[in-house]
Amino acid sequence: MTTISPATMAAVRASKAIPNAEYLLSAEGVRKEFPGVVALDDVSFRLRRGTVHALMGENGAGKSTLMKILAGIYHPDEGTIKLKGVDVRLQSPLDALENGIAMIHQELNLMPFMTVAENIWIRREPKNRFGFVDHSEMRRMTAKLFERLKIKIDPEIEVRHLSVASRQMVEIAKAVSYESDVLIMDEPTSALTETEVGHLFEIIGDLRSHGIGIVYITHKMNELFEIADEFSVFRDGKYIGTHSSTDVTRDDIIKMMVGREITQMFPKEVVPIGDTVLSVKNLTLNDVFYDISFDVRAGEILGVAGLVGSGRSNVAETLFGVTPASSGSIEINGKPIRIDSPNTAIRNRMAFLTEDRKDTGCLLILDILENMQVAVLQDQFVKGGFVKEKQAYAACEEMSRKLRVKTPNLYERIENLSGGNQQKVLIGRWLLTNPRILILDEPTRGIDVGAKAEIHRFVTELARDGVAVIMISSELPEVLGMSDRIMVMHEGRVTGFLDRAEATQIKIMELAAR
Amino acid sequence: MNTNLAAETAGNAVSGSGRRLPQELNIFFILIAIALIFEVLGWIFAGQSFLLNPQRLTIMILQVSVIGIISVGVTQVIITGGIDLSSGSVVGMTAMIAAGFAQSSTWARAIYPSLTDLPAIVPIATGLIIGVLAGLINGALIAYTRIPPFIATLGMMVSARGISKWYTKGQPVSGLTEQFNFIGSSVAPVVVFLVVALIFHIALRYTRYGKFTYAIGANVQAARVSGINVEAHLLKVYAIAGLLAGLAGVVTAARAQTAQSGMGVMYELDAIAAAVIGGTSLSGGVGRITGTVIGTIILGVMTSGFTFLRVDAYYQEVIKGMIIVAAVVVDVYRQKARRKV
């Protein structure tokens, strides 16, 4: 457990001297860098007492980073945070909590095998005179809290038995129990039904009327108009502006979110489009995505856009046999194929560059050679079980040269390479298998501009060679710049297709964030 | 013996231009250091040489060769990110069952009086098959029910020991044929150990089986996405570990010329220790057979050296325990250091 820093303690004490500071919580000139990426650049944010302030922006705009800074999870590289007008340096989430800033995470942080009451009062359990936890007092406190919030959940039930919505309520009650002045909510409605959303909004309204300030992150436009008083827009780690939600329209907001010009040149070439290679019909994975149908042709780049959680990556995983479909059909070159494992997919000359380099891509502790050859060894460079080391090495070396992987030799551990070079090695892994269908999930996430351009160039070359490419990306300029056609997804369904000629950032956002 | 290893380790360092020097080299120096310490202490306290005694060295290697055979299998399991606690018990079980088919007709109390004087291949094959079956059960549980390897092999450890006791109600199985005893006689166990080590050294380094074993240990999700049939591969690895435990059981029975239900007790821990001392990482993806061979010999040198210096057997266990923990601590620090790069 972290303790509260003396500086913060002093700040809190001092804060009582300025009870009517104009803003409850404010951030000025905040900058945060991660290796290779500037996540926030000179960002400002001001939260008034008794208001709901929404943070809007595309994926990667910097909302989550800002929120984590406000909640004490990250520390800003530059800039100041003021709580009730007083400078604070939040050392940890606990420190933030003790100062009246509570955060409700998207991935809920409750302990499943403890009761609702135990979860809420953890670390602050009421004790009886023998020093043991006083359960009846704890129950009474929980009941009182729930009555105030009009929550109907049994305080004695173990959290694992609760639905996601109920857990969300427990999280909110827990945050309120700290008498927090500021509540940060990260897409709280993403797992809730309409009635549950209604209840949540009632609670939020009640909290607001008690002077609590709420930072509300959402991708949903209608929620913004329904619940938020003000909103701030972020784009590419920069603060764009703050407005009252009563004097703007939906279109204004979308424009603010995507207003960036396409500055990078994409080396997209017009290449002859061949026959349909992959045809997907009514592909469904229960509770994740439904009725996905599309075709991809040789030489075509199909961009897939949609917000995080729209099911884009799940569709890719299912196509590749990582999580087999519940229903629907897949045809390759007109032949129906059941893809039940990645191995089957590879044998049908598919390749899949996954979204998460570290978790599902790199064999981090192994060298470049092992990383590059692992997929192709399924059916090449092997005789009688023995790897033809020289040939495999030569092929990997040639690929590494072609992709311009920056390394002295192939015996370097992949974990010592930069993100861009790791990505090139993983692309090399798949190119060695000579695929006809290439699925790329966020191929340029978190890599530098130079490597990004190179990867775009490889993808273009592959399309020229007649590979059918499916490219999932959260970066709209990338999708617009590279795709022949764009499929947009929202909440597990395809909401529309856009041709290269007609597609704009605004049209995509309209389909992605309805 | 030591010179052979030196040659092999040196070979590793040279082959594959550009590869980092293998960790085995460090472990090999540690082995030399430990041996030299005993040499010096020998002259001081016992007034004689520790190393210049071929008989002692032979006995030392013989003592650890059964552990060595098991640890070759256990190393592969650990490289996949798993663990095998059952190998010692499988040694006991296969020793008992194999011996049951290896009895001579001159022995009055044979278990199967009608199945005596069988050719040695019958009990040997029986032992190996039982070992493979135990390994397949471990592998199937781990790959298909996804229970942790620790639990699956713990269950096998207890059950296999139970079977070896139940088999003859705790009675030893004696009166084994000359032919069967041959594979435990003289230096035969050492030969078996080194042949097994060589085969799997080659398998891990030069075959697809080996590459996939490391890939699974390094990142099982990435391995699966890269088309590796992870379940089938784990089944293979655990079956091989079982096979080698079965082989160790056969050798143990042949060497003792009798089988007892208590054979192989705690061998699994020595085998894991040998692998870990030899540089195999318990978090998977890292490890080599050459390291395990050196690790096994280090265990042998320590036992032999302490006995030579007449150190109390109980102290020996205390010190051995500390060395195993030290090896893991070193492994943890090595990983930390690597992450900082």
Short mmCIF file of C-alpha atoms in Angstrom, two decimals, chain B:
data_model
loop_
_atom_site.label_atom_id
_atom_site.label_comp_id
_atom_site.label_asym_id
_atom_site.label_seq_id
_atom_site.Cartn_x
_atom_site.Cartn_y
_atom_site.Cartn_z
CA MET B 1 33.91 -37.34 -19.00
CA ASN B 2 34.63 -33.74 -18.13
CA THR B 3 36.80 -33.29 -21.18
CA ASN B 4 34.01 -34.53 -23.47
CA LEU B 5 31.69 -31.96 -22.03
CA ALA B 6 34.27 -29.27 -22.36
CA ALA B 7 34.64 -30.09 -26.02
CA GLU B 8 30.91 -30.02 -26.55
CA THR B 9 30.39 -26.76 -24.71
CA ALA B 10 33.22 -25.14 -26.55
CA GLY B 11 31.64 -26.38 -29.77
CA ASN B 12 28.44 -24.58 -28.91
CA ALA B 13 30.27 -21.37 -28.36
CA VAL B 14 31.83 -21.49 -31.78
CA SER B 15 28.95 -22.85 -33.86
CA GLY B 16 26.29 -20.47 -35.12
CA SER B 17 28.41 -17.41 -35.70
CA GLY B 18 26.97 -14.38 -33.97
CA ARG B 19 25.02 -16.30 -31.37
CA ARG B 20 25.63 -15.23 -27.81
CA LEU B 21 27.94 -17.41 -25.78
CA PRO B 22 25.78 -20.12 -24.27
CA GLN B 23 24.94 -19.91 -20.60
CA GLU B 24 26.20 -23.48 -20.30
CA LEU B 25 29.71 -22.09 -20.34
CA ASN B 26 29.08 -20.29 -17.04
CA ILE B 27 27.55 -23.37 -15.50
CA PHE B 28 30.46 -25.42 -16.74
CA PHE B 29 32.89 -23.08 -14.98
CA ILE B 30 30.83 -23.38 -11.83
CA LEU B 31 31.12 -27.16 -12.11
CA ILE B 32 34.88 -26.88 -12.47
CA ALA B 33 35.02 -24.48 -9.52
CA ILE B 34 33.01 -26.79 -7.28
CA ALA B 35 35.21 -29.76 -8.27
CA LEU B 36 38.37 -27.76 -7.54
CA ILE B 37 37.06 -26.66 -4.15
CA PHE B 38 36.53 -30.30 -3.24
CA GLU B 39 40.00 -31.08 -4.58
CA VAL B 40 41.58 -28.49 -2.29
CA LEU B 41 39.44 -29.46 0.70
CA GLY B 42 40.31 -33.08 -0.04
CA TRP B 43 44.01 -32.43 0.33
CA ILE B 44 43.46 -30.37 3.47
CA PHE B 45 40.99 -32.58 5.34
CA ALA B 46 41.32 -36.05 3.84
CA GLY B 47 44.93 -35.97 2.67
CA GLN B 48 44.08 -37.25 -0.80
CA SER B 49 42.90 -36.14 -4.23
CA PHE B 50 39.19 -35.85 -4.98
CA LEU B 51 39.41 -35.85 -8.75
CA LEU B 52 42.30 -38.26 -9.36
CA ASN B 53 40.28 -41.25 -8.31
CA PRO B 54 38.64 -42.88 -11.32
CA GLN B 55 36.61 -45.19 -9.16
CA ARG B 56 35.03 -42.34 -7.25
CA LEU B 57 34.23 -40.45 -10.44
CA THR B 58 32.65 -43.53 -11.98
CA ILE B 59 30.46 -44.11 -8.95
CA MET B 60 29.54 -40.44 -8.92
CA ILE B 61 28.35 -40.45 -12.52
CA LEU B 62 26.57 -43.77 -12.03
CA GLN B 63 24.69 -42.36 -9.08
CA VAL B 64 23.31 -39.43 -11.02
CA SER B 65 22.73 -41.04 -14.40
CA VAL B 66 19.19 -42.13 -13.50
CA ILE B 67 18.43 -38.58 -12.34
CA GLY B 68 20.04 -37.40 -15.56
CA ILE B 69 17.79 -39.55 -17.76
CA ILE B 70 14.69 -38.13 -16.06
CA SER B 71 15.95 -34.59 -16.10
CA VAL B 72 16.34 -34.67 -19.89
CA GLY B 73 12.57 -35.17 -20.07
CA VAL B 74 11.82 -32.73 -17.27
CA THR B 75 13.94 -30.05 -18.98
CA GLN B 76 11.73 -30.25 -22.06
CA VAL B 77 8.58 -30.00 -19.95
CA ILE B 78 9.97 -26.96 -18.14
CA ILE B 79 10.92 -25.31 -21.44
CA THR B 80 7.24 -25.44 -22.45
CA GLY B 81 6.47 -23.55 -19.25
CA GLY B 82 5.25 -26.65 -17.38
CA ILE B 83 6.55 -28.85 -14.61
CA ASP B 84 6.65 -32.61 -14.03
CA LEU B 85 6.40 -33.77 -10.44
CA SER B 86 5.53 -37.34 -11.37
CA SER B 87 8.84 -38.59 -12.76
CA GLY B 88 10.15 -40.08 -9.50
CA SER B 89 6.95 -42.01 -8.90
CA VAL B 90 6.84 -43.17 -12.51
CA VAL B 91 10.37 -44.52 -11.99
CA GLY B 92 9.07 -46.57 -9.05
CA MET B 93 6.00 -47.76 -10.93
CA THR B 94 7.81 -48.76 -14.11
CA ALA B 95 10.63 -50.41 -12.13
CA MET B 96 8.07 -52.61 -10.38
CA ILE B 97 6.03 -53.50 -13.45
CA ALA B 98 9.04 -54.06 -15.70
CA ALA B 99 10.70 -56.24 -13.07
CA GLY B 100 7.54 -58.33 -12.90
CA PHE B 101 8.18 -59.41 -16.49
CA ALA B 102 11.93 -59.83 -16.01
CA GLN B 103 11.97 -62.60 -13.43
CA SER B 104 14.03 -65.71 -13.85
CA SER B 105 12.51 -69.20 -13.59
CA THR B 106 15.15 -70.02 -10.99
CA TRP B 107 13.39 -67.59 -8.65
CA ALA B 108 10.81 -69.42 -6.59
CA ARG B 109 8.37 -66.59 -5.94
CA ALA B 110 7.87 -65.07 -9.38
CA ILE B 111 4.78 -62.85 -9.77
CA TYR B 112 3.85 -64.45 -13.08
CA PRO B 113 5.23 -68.01 -12.80
CA SER B 114 4.23 -68.72 -16.39
CA LEU B 115 5.97 -65.58 -17.70
CA THR B 116 9.53 -66.11 -16.57
CA ASP B 117 12.77 -66.04 -18.56
CA LEU B 118 11.26 -63.70 -21.15
CA PRO B 119 13.72 -61.94 -23.44
CA ALA B 120 14.86 -58.64 -21.90
CA ILE B 121 13.04 -56.66 -24.57
CA VAL B 122 9.67 -57.59 -23.04
CA PRO B 123 10.20 -56.00 -19.59
CA ILE B 124 12.07 -53.07 -21.12
CA ALA B 125 9.29 -52.38 -23.62
CA THR B 126 6.69 -52.80 -20.88
CA GLY B 127 8.47 -50.24 -18.70
CA LEU B 128 8.75 -47.77 -21.55
CA ILE B 129 5.11 -48.19 -22.56
CA ILE B 130 3.88 -47.70 -18.98
CA GLY B 131 6.04 -44.60 -18.77
CA VAL B 132 4.63 -43.20 -22.02
CA LEU B 133 1.08 -43.89 -20.83
CA ALA B 134 1.71 -42.00 -17.60
CA GLY B 135 3.15 -39.12 -19.65
CA LEU B 136 0.19 -39.15 -22.05
CA ILE B 137 -2.22 -38.92 -19.14
CA ASN B 138 -0.27 -35.95 -17.75
CA GLY B 139 -0.16 -34.31 -21.18
CA ALA B 140 -3.84 -34.89 -21.95
CA LEU B 141 -4.90 -33.44 -18.60
CA ILE B 142 -2.73 -30.39 -19.10
CA ALA B 143 -3.47 -29.76 -22.78
CA TYR B 144 -7.16 -30.53 -22.93
CA THR B 145 -8.58 -29.84 -19.48
CA ARG B 146 -6.18 -26.91 -19.00
CA ILE B 147 -5.48 -27.78 -15.37
CA PRO B 148 -2.10 -26.50 -14.20
CA PRO B 149 0.81 -28.90 -14.89
CA PHE B 150 1.67 -28.74 -11.19
CA ILE B 151 -1.67 -30.30 -10.25
CA ALA B 152 -1.87 -32.82 -13.08
CA THR B 153 1.58 -34.22 -12.39
CA LEU B 154 1.06 -34.03 -8.62
CA GLY B 155 -1.91 -36.34 -9.11
CA MET B 156 0.20 -38.67 -11.22
CA MET B 157 2.98 -38.54 -8.61
CA VAL B 158 0.64 -39.78 -5.90
CA SER B 159 -1.20 -42.31 -8.07
CA ALA B 160 1.88 -43.86 -9.66
CA ARG B 161 3.47 -44.30 -6.25
CA GLY B 162 0.25 -45.96 -5.14
CA ILE B 163 0.36 -48.34 -8.08
CA SER B 164 3.95 -49.30 -7.38
CA LYS B 165 3.03 -50.20 -3.79
CA TRP B 166 -0.22 -51.94 -4.70
CA TYR B 167 1.46 -53.99 -7.46
CA THR B 168 3.03 -56.47 -5.03
CA LYS B 169 1.45 -55.22 -1.83
CA GLY B 170 4.78 -53.62 -1.02
CA GLN B 171 6.92 -56.72 -1.62
CA PRO B 172 10.14 -56.28 -3.64
CA VAL B 173 10.37 -57.99 -7.03
CA SER B 174 13.61 -59.93 -7.23
CA GLY B 175 15.31 -62.75 -9.15
CA LEU B 176 15.66 -60.81 -12.38
CA THR B 177 17.26 -62.35 -15.47
CA GLU B 178 20.93 -61.73 -16.29
CA GLN B 179 19.87 -60.34 -19.66
CA PHE B 180 17.65 -57.71 -18.07
CA ASN B 181 20.20 -56.81 -15.41
CA PHE B 182 22.72 -56.08 -18.13
CA ILE B 183 21.34 -52.61 -18.90
CA GLY B 184 21.97 -51.64 -15.30
CA SER B 185 25.37 -53.22 -15.04
CA SER B 186 28.75 -51.54 -15.07
CA VAL B 187 28.60 -48.19 -16.86
CA ALA B 188 25.51 -49.04 -18.91
CA PRO B 189 23.34 -46.45 -17.07
CA VAL B 190 25.86 -43.74 -17.92
CA VAL B 191 25.81 -44.76 -21.57
CA VAL B 192 22.00 -44.71 -21.60
CA PHE B 193 22.03 -41.25 -19.98
CA LEU B 194 24.49 -39.79 -22.47
CA VAL B 195 22.76 -41.31 -25.49
CA VAL B 196 19.41 -39.96 -24.30
CA ALA B 197 20.96 -36.54 -23.63
CA LEU B 198 22.54 -36.47 -27.08
CA ILE B 199 19.32 -37.46 -28.84
CA PHE B 200 17.27 -34.77 -27.14
CA HIS B 201 20.01 -32.19 -27.39
CA ILE B 202 19.80 -32.66 -31.15
CA ALA B 203 16.00 -32.78 -31.08
CA LEU B 204 15.73 -29.50 -29.20
CA ARG B 205 18.28 -27.66 -31.29
CA TYR B 206 17.84 -28.93 -34.78
CA THR B 207 14.30 -30.21 -35.24
CA ARG B 208 10.93 -28.61 -35.65
CA TYR B 209 9.88 -30.38 -32.45
CA GLY B 210 12.51 -28.39 -30.60
CA LYS B 211 11.70 -25.04 -32.21
CA PHE B 212 8.02 -25.44 -31.36
CA THR B 213 8.85 -26.48 -27.78
CA TYR B 214 10.70 -23.22 -27.22
CA ALA B 215 8.01 -21.21 -29.02
CA ILE B 216 5.27 -22.56 -26.77
CA GLY B 217 7.32 -21.79 -23.68
CA ALA B 218 8.09 -18.28 -24.89
CA ASN B 219 4.49 -17.30 -25.68
CA VAL B 220 1.77 -19.90 -25.93
CA GLN B 221 -0.74 -17.50 -27.56
CA ALA B 222 1.71 -16.41 -30.23
CA ALA B 223 2.66 -20.04 -30.82
CA ARG B 224 -0.98 -20.94 -31.36
CA VAL B 225 -1.59 -18.04 -33.73
CA SER B 226 1.54 -19.09 -35.64
CA GLY B 227 -0.19 -22.37 -36.43
CA ILE B 228 1.36 -24.64 -33.81
CA ASN B 229 -1.04 -27.26 -32.53
CA VAL B 230 -0.20 -26.50 -28.93
CA GLU B 231 -2.29 -29.29 -27.42
CA ALA B 232 -0.80 -32.02 -29.59
CA HIS B 233 2.68 -30.69 -28.96
CA LEU B 234 2.29 -30.66 -25.17
CA LEU B 235 0.99 -34.22 -25.37
CA LYS B 236 4.20 -35.15 -27.17
CA VAL B 237 6.46 -33.39 -24.67
CA TYR B 238 4.83 -34.99 -21.63
CA ALA B 239 4.82 -38.40 -23.34
CA ILE B 240 8.57 -38.06 -23.90
CA ALA B 241 9.06 -37.10 -20.25
CA GLY B 242 7.06 -40.20 -19.31
CA LEU B 243 9.05 -42.37 -21.69
CA LEU B 244 12.32 -41.22 -20.13
CA ALA B 245 10.98 -41.76 -16.62
CA GLY B 246 10.00 -45.28 -17.71
CA LEU B 247 13.49 -45.83 -19.11
CA ALA B 248 14.96 -44.58 -15.84
CA GLY B 249 12.72 -47.03 -13.98
CA VAL B 250 13.95 -49.96 -16.07
CA VAL B 251 17.58 -48.93 -15.57
CA THR B 252 17.06 -48.49 -11.83
CA ALA B 253 15.56 -51.97 -11.44
CA ALA B 254 18.28 -53.53 -13.60
CA ARG B 255 21.02 -51.77 -11.70
CA ALA B 256 19.66 -52.87 -8.32
CA GLN B 257 18.76 -56.30 -9.73
CA THR B 258 15.50 -55.94 -7.89
CA ALA B 259 12.57 -53.53 -7.82
CA GLN B 260 11.09 -51.90 -4.78
CA SER B 261 8.03 -49.72 -4.48
CA GLY B 262 10.07 -46.93 -2.89
CA MET B 263 12.43 -46.56 -5.85
CA GLY B 264 12.73 -43.05 -7.27
CA VAL B 265 11.33 -41.21 -4.28
CA MET B 266 12.25 -37.51 -4.59
CA TYR B 267 13.98 -38.09 -7.93
CA GLU B 268 11.55 -35.63 -9.55
CA LEU B 269 12.94 -32.87 -7.36
CA ASP B 270 16.54 -33.76 -8.14
CA ALA B 271 15.67 -33.80 -11.83
CA ILE B 272 14.02 -30.37 -11.63
CA ALA B 273 17.01 -29.12 -9.64
CA ALA B 274 19.43 -30.42 -12.27
CA ALA B 275 17.50 -28.63 -15.00
CA VAL B 276 17.27 -25.38 -13.06
CA ILE B 277 20.91 -25.41 -11.98
CA GLY B 278 21.70 -26.02 -15.65
CA GLY B 279 20.00 -22.77 -16.64
CA THR B 280 16.50 -23.90 -17.59
CA SER B 281 14.07 -21.13 -16.68
CA LEU B 282 10.94 -22.10 -14.78
CA SER B 283 9.06 -19.42 -16.68
CA GLY B 284 9.58 -21.34 -19.89
CA GLY B 285 11.23 -20.78 -23.25
CA VAL B 286 14.81 -21.11 -21.99
CA GLY B 287 16.94 -24.18 -21.38
CA ARG B 288 19.31 -26.62 -23.00
CA ILE B 289 20.14 -30.25 -22.51
CA THR B 290 23.86 -29.48 -22.24
CA GLY B 291 23.05 -27.28 -19.25
CA THR B 292 20.94 -30.01 -17.69
CA VAL B 293 23.76 -32.55 -18.13
CA ILE B 294 26.14 -30.20 -16.34
CA GLY B 295 23.50 -29.52 -13.69
CA THR B 296 23.14 -33.25 -13.13
CA ILE B 297 26.89 -33.66 -12.77
CA ILE B 298 27.03 -30.75 -10.32
CA LEU B 299 24.49 -32.58 -8.16
CA GLY B 300 26.64 -35.72 -8.44
CA VAL B 301 29.88 -33.92 -7.61
CA MET B 302 28.30 -32.35 -4.55
CA THR B 303 26.94 -35.62 -3.18
CA SER B 304 30.19 -37.39 -3.92
CA GLY B 305 32.31 -34.55 -2.56
CA PHE B 306 30.41 -34.22 0.69
CA THR B 307 30.58 -37.96 1.23
CA PHE B 308 34.29 -37.86 0.46
CA LEU B 309 34.73 -35.14 3.09
CA ARG B 310 32.54 -37.18 5.46
CA VAL B 311 29.98 -34.39 5.78
CA ASP B 312 26.90 -35.59 7.60
CA ALA B 313 24.18 -36.72 5.13
CA TYR B 314 21.66 -34.43 6.78
CA TYR B 315 23.86 -31.39 6.26
CA GLN B 316 24.25 -32.45 2.65
CA GLU B 317 20.51 -32.12 2.12
CA VAL B 318 20.46 -28.70 3.73
CA ILE B 319 23.25 -27.49 1.47
CA LYS B 320 21.68 -29.05 -1.62
CA GLY B 321 18.43 -27.25 -0.85
CA MET B 322 20.22 -23.95 -0.57
CA ILE B 323 22.03 -24.45 -3.86
CA ILE B 324 18.76 -25.17 -5.67
CA VAL B 325 17.18 -22.01 -4.28
CA ALA B 326 20.30 -20.04 -5.19
CA ALA B 327 20.05 -21.30 -8.78
CA VAL B 328 16.47 -20.03 -9.04
CA VAL B 329 17.40 -16.69 -7.47
CA VAL B 330 20.14 -16.32 -10.08
CA ASP B 331 17.58 -17.14 -12.78
CA VAL B 332 15.21 -14.47 -11.49
CA TYR B 333 17.96 -11.86 -11.47
CA ARG B 334 19.08 -12.87 -14.93
CA GLN B 335 15.56 -12.28 -16.22
CA LYS B 336 15.31 -8.93 -14.47
CA ALA B 337 18.63 -7.84 -15.89
CA ARG B 338 17.48 -8.84 -19.36
CA ARG B 339 14.27 -6.82 -19.12
CA LYS B 340 16.23 -3.70 -18.34
CA VAL B 341 18.07 -3.89 -21.65
#
